[in-house]
Structure formats: C-alpha cells, structure tokens
Short mmCIF file of C-alpha atoms in Angstrom, two decimals:
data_model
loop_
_atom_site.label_atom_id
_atom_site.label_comp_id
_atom_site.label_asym_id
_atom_site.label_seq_id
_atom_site.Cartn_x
_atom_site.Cartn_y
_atom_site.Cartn_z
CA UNK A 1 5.22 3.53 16.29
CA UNK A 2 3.32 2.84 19.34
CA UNK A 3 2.23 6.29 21.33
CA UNK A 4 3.34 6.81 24.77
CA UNK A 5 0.59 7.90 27.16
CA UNK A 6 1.80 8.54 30.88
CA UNK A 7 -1.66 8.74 32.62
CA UNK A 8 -3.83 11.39 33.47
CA UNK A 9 -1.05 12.15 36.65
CA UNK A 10 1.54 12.47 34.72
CA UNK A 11 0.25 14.96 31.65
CA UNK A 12 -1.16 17.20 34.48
CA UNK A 13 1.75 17.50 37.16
CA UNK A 14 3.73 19.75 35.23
CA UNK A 15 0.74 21.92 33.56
CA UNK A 16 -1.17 21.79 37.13
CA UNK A 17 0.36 24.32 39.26
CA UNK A 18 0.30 27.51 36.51
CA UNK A 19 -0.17 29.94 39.23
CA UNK A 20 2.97 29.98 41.17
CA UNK A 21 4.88 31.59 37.96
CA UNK A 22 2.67 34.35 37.47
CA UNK A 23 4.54 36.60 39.86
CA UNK A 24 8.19 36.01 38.34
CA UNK A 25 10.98 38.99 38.10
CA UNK A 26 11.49 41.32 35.43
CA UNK A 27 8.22 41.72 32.93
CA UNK A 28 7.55 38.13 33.27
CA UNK A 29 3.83 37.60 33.53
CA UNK A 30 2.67 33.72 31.69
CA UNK A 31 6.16 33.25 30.37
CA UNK A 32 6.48 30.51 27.28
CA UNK A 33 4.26 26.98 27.79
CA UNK A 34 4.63 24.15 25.38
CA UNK A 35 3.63 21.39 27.76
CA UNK A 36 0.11 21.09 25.66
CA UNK A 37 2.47 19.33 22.95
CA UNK A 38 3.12 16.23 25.03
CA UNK A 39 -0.19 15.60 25.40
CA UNK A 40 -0.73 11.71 23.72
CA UNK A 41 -4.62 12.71 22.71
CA UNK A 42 -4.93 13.49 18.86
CA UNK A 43 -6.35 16.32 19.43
CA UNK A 44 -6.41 18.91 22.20
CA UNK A 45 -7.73 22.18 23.03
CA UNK A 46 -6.83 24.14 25.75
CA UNK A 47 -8.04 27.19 27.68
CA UNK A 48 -6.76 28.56 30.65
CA UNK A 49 -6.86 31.84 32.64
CA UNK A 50 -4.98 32.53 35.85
CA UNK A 51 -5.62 35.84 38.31
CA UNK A 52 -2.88 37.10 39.79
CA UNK A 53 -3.24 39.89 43.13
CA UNK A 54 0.61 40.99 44.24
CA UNK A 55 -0.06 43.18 47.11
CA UNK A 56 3.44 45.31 47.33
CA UNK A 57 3.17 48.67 49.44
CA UNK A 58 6.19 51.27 49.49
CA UNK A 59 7.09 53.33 52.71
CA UNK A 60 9.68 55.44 53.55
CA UNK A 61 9.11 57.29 50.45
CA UNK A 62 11.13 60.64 49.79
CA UNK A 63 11.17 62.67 46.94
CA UNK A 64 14.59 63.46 46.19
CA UNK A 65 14.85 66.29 43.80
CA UNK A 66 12.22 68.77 45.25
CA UNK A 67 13.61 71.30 42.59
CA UNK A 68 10.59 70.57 40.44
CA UNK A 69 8.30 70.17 42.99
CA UNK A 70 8.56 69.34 46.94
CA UNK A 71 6.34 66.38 47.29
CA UNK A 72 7.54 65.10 50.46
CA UNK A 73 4.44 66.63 52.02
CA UNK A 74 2.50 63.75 49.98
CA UNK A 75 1.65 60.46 51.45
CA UNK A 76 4.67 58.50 51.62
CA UNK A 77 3.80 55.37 53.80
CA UNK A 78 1.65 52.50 52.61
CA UNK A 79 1.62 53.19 48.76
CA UNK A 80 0.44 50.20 47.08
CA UNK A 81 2.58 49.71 44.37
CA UNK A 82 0.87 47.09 42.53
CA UNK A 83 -2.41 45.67 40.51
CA UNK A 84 -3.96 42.80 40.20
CA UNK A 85 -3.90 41.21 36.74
CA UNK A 86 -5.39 38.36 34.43
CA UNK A 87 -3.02 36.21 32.07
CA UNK A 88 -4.94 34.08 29.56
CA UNK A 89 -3.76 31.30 27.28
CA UNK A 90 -5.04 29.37 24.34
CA UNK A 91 -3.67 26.25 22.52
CA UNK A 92 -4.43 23.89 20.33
CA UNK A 93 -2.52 20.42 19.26
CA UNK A 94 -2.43 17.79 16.62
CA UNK A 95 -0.94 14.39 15.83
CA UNK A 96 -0.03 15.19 12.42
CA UNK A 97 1.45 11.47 12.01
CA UNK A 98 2.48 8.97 15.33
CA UNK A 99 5.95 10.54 15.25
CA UNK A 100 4.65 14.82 14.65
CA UNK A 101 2.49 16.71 16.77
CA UNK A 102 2.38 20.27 16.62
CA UNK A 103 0.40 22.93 18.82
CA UNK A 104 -0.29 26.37 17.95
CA UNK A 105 -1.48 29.10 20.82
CA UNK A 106 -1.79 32.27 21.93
CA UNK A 107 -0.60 33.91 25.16
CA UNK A 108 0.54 37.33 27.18
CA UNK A 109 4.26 36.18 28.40
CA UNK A 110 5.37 39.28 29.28
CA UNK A 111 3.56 42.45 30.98
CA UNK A 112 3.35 44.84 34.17
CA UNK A 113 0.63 47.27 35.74
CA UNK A 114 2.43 49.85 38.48
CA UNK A 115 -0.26 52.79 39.54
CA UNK A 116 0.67 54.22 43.00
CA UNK A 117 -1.20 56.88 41.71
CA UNK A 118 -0.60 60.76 41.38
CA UNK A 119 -1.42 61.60 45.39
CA UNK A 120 2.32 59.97 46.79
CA UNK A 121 5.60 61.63 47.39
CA UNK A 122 7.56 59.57 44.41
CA UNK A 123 5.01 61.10 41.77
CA UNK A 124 8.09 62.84 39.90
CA UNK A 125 9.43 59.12 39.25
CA UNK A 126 5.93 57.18 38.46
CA UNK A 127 2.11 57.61 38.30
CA UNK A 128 1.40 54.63 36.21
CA UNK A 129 3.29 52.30 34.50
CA UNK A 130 1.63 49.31 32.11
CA UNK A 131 3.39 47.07 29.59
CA UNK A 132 0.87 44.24 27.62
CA UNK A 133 2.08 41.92 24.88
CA UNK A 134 0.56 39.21 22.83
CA UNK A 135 2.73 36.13 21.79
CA UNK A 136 1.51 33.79 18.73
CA UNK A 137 3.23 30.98 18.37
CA UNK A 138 3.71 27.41 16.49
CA UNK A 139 5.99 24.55 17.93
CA UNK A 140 6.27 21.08 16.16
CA UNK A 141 8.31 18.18 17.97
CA UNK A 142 9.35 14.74 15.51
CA UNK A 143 9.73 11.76 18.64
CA UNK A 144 11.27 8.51 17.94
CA UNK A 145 12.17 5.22 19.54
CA UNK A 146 15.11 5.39 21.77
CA UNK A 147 15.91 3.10 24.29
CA UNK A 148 13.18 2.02 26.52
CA UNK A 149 11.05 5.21 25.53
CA UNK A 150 11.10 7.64 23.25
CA UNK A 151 12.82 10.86 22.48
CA UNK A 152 11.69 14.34 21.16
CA UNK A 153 13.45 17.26 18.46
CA UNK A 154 11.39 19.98 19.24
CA UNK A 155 11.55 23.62 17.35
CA UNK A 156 8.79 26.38 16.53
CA UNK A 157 8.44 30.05 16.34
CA UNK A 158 6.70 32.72 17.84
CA UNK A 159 5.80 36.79 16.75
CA UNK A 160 5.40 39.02 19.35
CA UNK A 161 3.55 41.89 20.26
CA UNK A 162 4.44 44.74 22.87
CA UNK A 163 3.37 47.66 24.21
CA UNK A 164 2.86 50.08 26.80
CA UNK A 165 2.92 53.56 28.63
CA UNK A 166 4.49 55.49 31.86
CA UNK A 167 3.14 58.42 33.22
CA UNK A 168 5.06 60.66 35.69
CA UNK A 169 4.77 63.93 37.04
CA UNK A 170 7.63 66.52 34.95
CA UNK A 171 6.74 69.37 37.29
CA UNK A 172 4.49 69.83 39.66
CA UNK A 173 2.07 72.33 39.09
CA UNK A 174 0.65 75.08 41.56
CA UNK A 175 -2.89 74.91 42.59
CA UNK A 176 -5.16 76.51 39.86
CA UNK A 177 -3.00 75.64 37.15
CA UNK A 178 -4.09 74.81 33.22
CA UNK A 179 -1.91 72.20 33.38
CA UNK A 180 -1.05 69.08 35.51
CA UNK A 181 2.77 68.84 34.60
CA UNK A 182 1.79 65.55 33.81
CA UNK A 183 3.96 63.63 31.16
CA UNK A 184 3.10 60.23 29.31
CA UNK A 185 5.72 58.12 27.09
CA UNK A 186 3.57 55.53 25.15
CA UNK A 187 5.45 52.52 22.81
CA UNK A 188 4.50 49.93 20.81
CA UNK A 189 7.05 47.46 18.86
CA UNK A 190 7.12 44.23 17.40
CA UNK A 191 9.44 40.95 16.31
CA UNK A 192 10.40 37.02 16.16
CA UNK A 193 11.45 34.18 18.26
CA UNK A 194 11.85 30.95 17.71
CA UNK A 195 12.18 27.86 20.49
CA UNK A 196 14.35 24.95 20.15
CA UNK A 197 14.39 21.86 22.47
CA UNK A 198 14.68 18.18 23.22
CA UNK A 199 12.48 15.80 25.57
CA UNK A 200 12.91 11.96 26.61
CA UNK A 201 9.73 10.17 27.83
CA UNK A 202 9.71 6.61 29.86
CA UNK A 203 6.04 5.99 30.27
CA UNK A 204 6.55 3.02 32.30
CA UNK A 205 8.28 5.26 34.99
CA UNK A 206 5.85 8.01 34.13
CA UNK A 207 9.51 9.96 33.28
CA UNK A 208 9.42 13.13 31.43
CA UNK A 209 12.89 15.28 31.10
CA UNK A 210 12.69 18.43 28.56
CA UNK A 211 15.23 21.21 27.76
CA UNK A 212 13.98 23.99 25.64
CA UNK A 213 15.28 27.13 24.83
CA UNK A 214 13.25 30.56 23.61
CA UNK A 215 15.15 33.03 21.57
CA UNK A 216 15.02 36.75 22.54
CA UNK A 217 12.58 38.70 20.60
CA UNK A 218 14.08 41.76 19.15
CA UNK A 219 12.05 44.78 19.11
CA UNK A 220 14.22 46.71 16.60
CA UNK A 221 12.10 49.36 15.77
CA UNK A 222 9.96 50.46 18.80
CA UNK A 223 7.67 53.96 17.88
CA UNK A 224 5.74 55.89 20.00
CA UNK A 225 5.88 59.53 21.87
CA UNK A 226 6.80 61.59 24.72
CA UNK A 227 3.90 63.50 25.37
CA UNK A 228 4.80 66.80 27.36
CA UNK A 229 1.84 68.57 26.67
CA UNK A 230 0.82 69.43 30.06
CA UNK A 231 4.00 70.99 31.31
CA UNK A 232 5.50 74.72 30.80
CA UNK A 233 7.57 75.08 27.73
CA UNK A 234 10.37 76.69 29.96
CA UNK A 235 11.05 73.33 32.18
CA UNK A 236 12.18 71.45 28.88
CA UNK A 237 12.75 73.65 25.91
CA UNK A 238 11.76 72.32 22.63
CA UNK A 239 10.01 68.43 23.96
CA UNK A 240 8.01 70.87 27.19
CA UNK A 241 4.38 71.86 25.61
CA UNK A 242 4.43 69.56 22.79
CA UNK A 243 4.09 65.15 22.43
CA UNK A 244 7.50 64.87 20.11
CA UNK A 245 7.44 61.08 17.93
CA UNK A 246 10.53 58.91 19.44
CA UNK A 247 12.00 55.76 18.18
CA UNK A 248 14.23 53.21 20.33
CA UNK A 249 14.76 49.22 20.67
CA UNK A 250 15.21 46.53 23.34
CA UNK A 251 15.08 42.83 22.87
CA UNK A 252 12.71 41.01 25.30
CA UNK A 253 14.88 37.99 27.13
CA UNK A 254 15.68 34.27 25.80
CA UNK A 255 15.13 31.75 28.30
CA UNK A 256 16.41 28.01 28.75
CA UNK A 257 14.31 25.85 31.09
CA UNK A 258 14.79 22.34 32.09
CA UNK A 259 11.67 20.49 33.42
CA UNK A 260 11.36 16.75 34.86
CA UNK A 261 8.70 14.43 36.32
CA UNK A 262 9.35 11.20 37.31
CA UNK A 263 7.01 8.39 39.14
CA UNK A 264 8.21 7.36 42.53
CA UNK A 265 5.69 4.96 44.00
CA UNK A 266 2.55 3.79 43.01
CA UNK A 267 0.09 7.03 41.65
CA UNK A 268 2.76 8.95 42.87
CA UNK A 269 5.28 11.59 41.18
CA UNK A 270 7.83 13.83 41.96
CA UNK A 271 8.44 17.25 38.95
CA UNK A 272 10.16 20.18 39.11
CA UNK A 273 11.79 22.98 36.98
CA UNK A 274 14.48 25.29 36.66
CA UNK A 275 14.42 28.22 34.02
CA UNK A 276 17.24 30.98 33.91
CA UNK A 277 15.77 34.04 31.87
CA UNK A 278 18.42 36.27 30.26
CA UNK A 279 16.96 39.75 31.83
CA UNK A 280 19.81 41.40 32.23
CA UNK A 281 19.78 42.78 28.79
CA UNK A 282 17.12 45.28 30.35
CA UNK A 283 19.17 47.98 31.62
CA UNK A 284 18.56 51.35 30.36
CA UNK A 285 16.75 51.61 27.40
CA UNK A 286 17.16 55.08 25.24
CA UNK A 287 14.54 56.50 23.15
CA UNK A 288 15.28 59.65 20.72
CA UNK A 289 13.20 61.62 18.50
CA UNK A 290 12.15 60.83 15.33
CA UNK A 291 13.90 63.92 13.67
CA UNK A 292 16.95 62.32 14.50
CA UNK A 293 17.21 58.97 12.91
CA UNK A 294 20.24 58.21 11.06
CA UNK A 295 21.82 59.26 14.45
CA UNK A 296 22.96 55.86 16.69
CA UNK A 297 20.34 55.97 19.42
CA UNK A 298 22.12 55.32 22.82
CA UNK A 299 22.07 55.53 26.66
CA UNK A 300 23.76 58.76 27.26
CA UNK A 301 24.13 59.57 24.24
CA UNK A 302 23.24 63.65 22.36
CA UNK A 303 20.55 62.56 21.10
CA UNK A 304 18.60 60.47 23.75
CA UNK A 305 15.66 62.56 25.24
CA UNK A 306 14.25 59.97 27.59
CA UNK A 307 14.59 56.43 28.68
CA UNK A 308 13.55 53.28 31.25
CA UNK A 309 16.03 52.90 33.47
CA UNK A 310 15.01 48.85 34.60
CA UNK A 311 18.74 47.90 35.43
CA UNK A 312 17.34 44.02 35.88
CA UNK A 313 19.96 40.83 36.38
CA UNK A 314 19.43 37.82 35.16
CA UNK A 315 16.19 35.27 36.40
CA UNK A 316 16.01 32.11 37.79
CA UNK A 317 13.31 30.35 39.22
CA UNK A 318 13.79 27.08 40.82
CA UNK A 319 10.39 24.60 41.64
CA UNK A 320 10.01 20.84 42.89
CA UNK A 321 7.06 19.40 44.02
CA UNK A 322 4.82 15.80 44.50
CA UNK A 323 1.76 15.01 42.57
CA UNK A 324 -0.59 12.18 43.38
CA UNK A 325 -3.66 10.46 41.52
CA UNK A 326 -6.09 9.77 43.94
CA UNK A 327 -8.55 7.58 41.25
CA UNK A 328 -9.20 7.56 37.25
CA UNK A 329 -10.47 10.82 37.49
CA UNK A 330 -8.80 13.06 40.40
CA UNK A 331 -5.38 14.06 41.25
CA UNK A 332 -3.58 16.40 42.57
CA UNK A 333 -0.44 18.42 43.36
CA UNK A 334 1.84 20.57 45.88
CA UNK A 335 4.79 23.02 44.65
CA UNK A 336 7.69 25.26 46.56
CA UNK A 337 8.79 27.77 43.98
CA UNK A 338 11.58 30.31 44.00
CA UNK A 339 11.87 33.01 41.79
CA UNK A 340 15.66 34.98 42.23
CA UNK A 341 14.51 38.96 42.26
CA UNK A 342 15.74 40.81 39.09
CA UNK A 343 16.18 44.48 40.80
CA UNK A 344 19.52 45.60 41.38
CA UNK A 345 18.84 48.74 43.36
CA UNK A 346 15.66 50.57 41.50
CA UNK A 347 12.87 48.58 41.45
CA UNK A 348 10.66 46.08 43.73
CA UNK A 349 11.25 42.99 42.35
CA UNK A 350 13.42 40.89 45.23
CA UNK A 351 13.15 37.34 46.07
CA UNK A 352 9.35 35.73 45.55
CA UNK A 353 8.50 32.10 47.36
CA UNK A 354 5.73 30.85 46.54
CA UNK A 355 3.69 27.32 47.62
CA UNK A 356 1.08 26.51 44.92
CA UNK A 357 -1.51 23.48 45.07
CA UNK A 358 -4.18 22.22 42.69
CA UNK A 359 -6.82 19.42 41.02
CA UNK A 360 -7.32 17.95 37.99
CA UNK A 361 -10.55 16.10 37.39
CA UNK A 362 -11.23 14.04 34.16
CA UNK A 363 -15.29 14.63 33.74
CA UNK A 364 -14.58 11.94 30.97
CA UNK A 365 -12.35 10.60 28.50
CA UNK A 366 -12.91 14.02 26.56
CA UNK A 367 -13.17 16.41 28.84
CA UNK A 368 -10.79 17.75 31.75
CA UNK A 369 -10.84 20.64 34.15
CA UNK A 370 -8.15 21.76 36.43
CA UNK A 371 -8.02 24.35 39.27
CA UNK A 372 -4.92 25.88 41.36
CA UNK A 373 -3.71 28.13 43.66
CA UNK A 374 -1.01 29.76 44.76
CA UNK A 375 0.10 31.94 47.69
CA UNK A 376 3.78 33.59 48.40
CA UNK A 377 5.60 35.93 49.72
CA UNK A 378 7.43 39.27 47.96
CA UNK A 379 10.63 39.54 49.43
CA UNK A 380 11.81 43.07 51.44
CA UNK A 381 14.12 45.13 50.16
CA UNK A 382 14.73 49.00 49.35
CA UNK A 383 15.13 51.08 45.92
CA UNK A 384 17.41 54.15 45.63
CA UNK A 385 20.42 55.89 43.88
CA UNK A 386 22.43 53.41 41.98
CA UNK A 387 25.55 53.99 39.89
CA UNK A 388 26.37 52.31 36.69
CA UNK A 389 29.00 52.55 34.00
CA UNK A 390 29.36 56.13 35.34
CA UNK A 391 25.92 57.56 35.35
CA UNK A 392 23.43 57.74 38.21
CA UNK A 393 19.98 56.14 38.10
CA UNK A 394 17.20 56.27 40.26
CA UNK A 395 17.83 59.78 41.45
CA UNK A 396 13.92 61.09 41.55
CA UNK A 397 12.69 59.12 44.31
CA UNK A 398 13.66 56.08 47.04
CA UNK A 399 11.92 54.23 49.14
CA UNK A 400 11.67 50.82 51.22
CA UNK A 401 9.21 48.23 51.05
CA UNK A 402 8.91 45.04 53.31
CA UNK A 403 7.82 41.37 53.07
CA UNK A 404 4.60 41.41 50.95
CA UNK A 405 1.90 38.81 49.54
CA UNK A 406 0.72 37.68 46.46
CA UNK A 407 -1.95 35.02 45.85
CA UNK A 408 -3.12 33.76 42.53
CA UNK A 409 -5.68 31.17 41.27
CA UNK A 410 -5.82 29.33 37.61
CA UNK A 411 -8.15 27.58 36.08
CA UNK A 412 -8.18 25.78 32.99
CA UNK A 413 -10.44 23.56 30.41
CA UNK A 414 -8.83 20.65 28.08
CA UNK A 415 -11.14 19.22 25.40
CA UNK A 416 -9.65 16.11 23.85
CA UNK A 417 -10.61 14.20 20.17
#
C-alpha cells in the first residue's frame, strides 16, 4: 500500500496554530490532539509547550452576604482574576505496518488557576481556585485504499488524572485573631476515555477531513476534604474547627470535533475546525462526608456539605484559516478562532476571539521546529445571582468584568526516523 505524504504544508497547518485553543470555556486548557498520528514519517516524536497569559480583571465587585463579614470596604475594582499558565504535550508515533500507525502521548487537557487573592471584596466566594490533570493516552488508526485516497478507522483510549483545590474565606475574622476563617476543599479523582474517529486523505489535493469523538471521563469516586480548620466551631457546627474527609463525582466532558484542510492553489491551503464539547454536564457538583457513604450523594440533598457550583453550557469553538509554504523548508499560517463562552450567569467565561499566526521550519529531513502566537479578546459580561431547578447560586458575591486580553505563544520540536 503506497503511503500518502501531503507535504511539509499540509502536516503542519492543522498542528501549527496550537495557541489559539489554549483559552477555551469551561476547564479546557490543551484539550485532546491526535494530529501527530497522520504524520506519514515512521517514526515521530513530538514536544511541544504553549504559554498562555489571560488577563481578566473584575470591577464592580460587592459582597453580598456581609452577615459573615462586610467586605465591601475591600478593593473591589480592577481584581485580576486570572494567571498565566503553561500546557505541555508529548507524543510519540509509529508505522506499525503501511496500513497501522499508532501514537502514544501525554498531555494536561483540562485545568484552571483563579487567585484574586484574599485582599478583594468577593473573598467570601474565592481566594484561589486551581484544577491540574494529566491525560495518558494511546490511539491506533487502520487506513485503506478508497477512492482516489485513502481512508482512516481510528480508536484509542486514554486514563485520566484530576485534581485540585478552592480556598475561600468562611468568616471573616477580626483583627488579632488565631485564625483566618480561611477554608480549603482539596480533590483528587481518577478514570477512562476512549476516542473513536474516521479520516479521508487526498494527497494530491493536499485534503484532509477527520471526525473524532472523545468519551467523557468519569470520575466516579473523587476523595479529598473540606478543611475548616481556621474558622470558629460556632459558624458551622460539627465541619467548623475540623478538615472532615468528603467523597463526590463528576464526569469531565466528551467532545466531537470535525477538522479539514484542503489545497486551494499552488503552496496554498485553506483548514479549519469545529469542536462542540459536552460541558454542560458541569453544573453543581455535591460533595458529602465520608461518614455518610451508602447515602446517594446529591445537589441539595441531607447529606451534601459543600459543592462547585460551575453551571457551564455546552462549548463550541469554531476556526478557519490559510496556510502557505513559502519554500522546502518554511511555511506558515493565519487563524480566526471563536470559542462560544460556557458561563451562564456565575462565572467569567463569555465569548473568546482569538487571531493566531505561526512558522514551521524543516532544519532537515529529520528535524522540524514550529513557533506560534496568538492574541484575542475575552468577551464582557457580568456574574451574579442565578436560579436553577429551584435553588439560588451565586449568592456570595457579583461583579462585572469588561472586554479583556489574552495572548499566548507555542512552540514545538518534531524529530522524525
């Protein structure tokens, strides 16, 4: 069977621009990437890292339950709600025969990192917020003869690793205190995915068109505590003064993503993408004590002590752009991306638009580096009380937040053999 190979152009138009999905809704933070596997070099490794700096600020901010503390006499204008953050990625591939190849890597597709900090009037809802997770994952495609080019069955399977913490202030504490009032819930949980898909490749028109979907990954058993600690006994009885083991579950989102490329003129191509992400199975997620399992753990229900309330909708994120190769070793490409905001009322993430560009340069037949950027703009929008099924969220604290940047720059390395 004779191995399609679609030119340096056309195996780095779709992998080029890594950058301008960084900043997706929900959690999303590298996402799922097979495009290493279409790759027509025997071998292949892959390195890549990409910095991301979102640069959201919060104003208008009011604390709305002073009860357990009046912080409206904190800052409450120009609280940056955001850091900057790295997202690596490893891979490897092999032509097992001319008809497999298979890839195996290593990536962070989901995360977050929200620290306004303790010193701001919305304290009582958040002080720091951080998710991280670690995907490993192995994806096989069997290609044959079809037509004037070839089509791919493509299917693999991932485990997953996540974790994370939230601090808020419980009660704020008078000056001179022993304790802060500070609280902490910290969670760790684990599970499977698999990935099924199908490609069709013309190398003559440089044509590419893929559809793969990722399963959800369920996180049935997610452990941690709710660390109270630092706050009076009397403000919670029995959890106050004490870090109490809880238990919950969530499933992190499936996904379905088309992607095509397509040469329209001489070194020239046209790609783009669109992904829907199933988010909106992130609503409010329970957690209950340990001492109580055996006992269905659910939102609102006797035994749930604490939860996050994320309330997301589902994701999409539409991007088209033009890639050209300049020579045998350069080329290059422009994107638009949109990313539809997942926040429904609580939250910051609205609309993103983003314009990425980058290079690829082919040192030599072996060795290929690639650099991109990105830079776009966070979409306005406000966060307050929002009622659901019946019961209120977002109570502690609202705010407003305008039109915001983020910028972002990948690089990568591909060693071929």
């Amino acid at each position: 069977m004779k191995r399609k190979n679609i030119g340096l152009l056309g195996m780095t138009a779709m992998v080029l621009l890594a950058a301008t999905s960084a900043q997706a809704g929900g959690l999303e933070r590298g996402g799922y990437n097979i495009d290493l596997l279409f790759d027509p070099s025997d071998y292949v490794f892959e390195s890549a890292v990409t910095f991301v700096n979102p640069q959201r600020d919060m104003n208008n901010v009011r604390d709305n339950i002073p009860l357990d503390g009046d912080l409206n006499g904190l800052p409450g204008n120009g609280i940056r709600d955001t850091e900057s953050y790295w997202v690596p990625r490893i891979g490897f591939k092999a032509s097992i025969t001319d008809a497999i190849d298979c890839m195996a890597d290593y990536s962070q597709p989901w995360g977050a990192h929200i620290n306004p900090g303790r010193n701001w009037a919305g304290a009582n809802d958040n002080v720091e917020t951080k998710i991280e997770s670690h995907n490993y994952a192995a994806t096989c495609s069997y290609s044959f003869d079809m037509g004037p080019g070839q089509f791919r069955v493509i299917g693999g399977g991932f485990y997953q690793e996540v974790s994370g913490f939230k601090d808020r202030l419980v009660f704020a504490m008078p000056e001179g205190s022993p304790l802060n009032g500070m609280g902490r819930l910290k969670l760790e949980g684990e599970g499977w995915g698999w990935r099924a898909g199908i490609a069709y490749e013309i190398e003559e028109y440089a044509l590419r068109t893929s559809l793969v979907y990722n399963s959800a990954v369920k996180l049935d058993d997610i452990t941690g505590t709710m660390d109270l600690r630092q706050v009076p006994g009397a403000v919670l009885p029995g959890f106050a003064g004490v870090s109490t083991p809880v238990f919950g579950s969530a499933d992190m989102p499936d996904s379905l993503e088309f992607k095509f490329q397509t040469g329209i003129a001489p070194d020239w191509l046209a790609f783009g993408s669109v992904k829907w992400t199933d988010w909106s199975q992130l609503q409010s997620l329970p957690f209950c004590p340990v001492a109580t399992r055996g006992i269905d753990c659910r939102t609102s229900g006797p035994t749930e002590v604490t939860s996050l309330d994320l309330l997301y909708r589902d994701g999409w994120t539409v991007s088209g752009g033009i890639g050209h190769k300049f020579n045998d070793k350069i080329s290059g490409a422009v994107s638009l991306t949109w990313d539809r905001g997942t926040s429904t009322g609580i939250g910051t993430h609205a609309d993103t638009w983003t314009v990425g560009t980058g290079i690829s340069y082919a040192a030599n037949e072996n060795v290929e580096f690639r650099l991109s950027g990105a830079l776009g703009i966070l979409t306005s929008g406000s966060s307050g009380q929002v009622v659901k099924d019946g019961r209120t969220f977002g109570r502690r604290v609202s705010y407003d937040f305008d039109s915001d940047l983020v910028t972002a720059i990948s690089t990568s390395l591909k060693i071929k053999f």
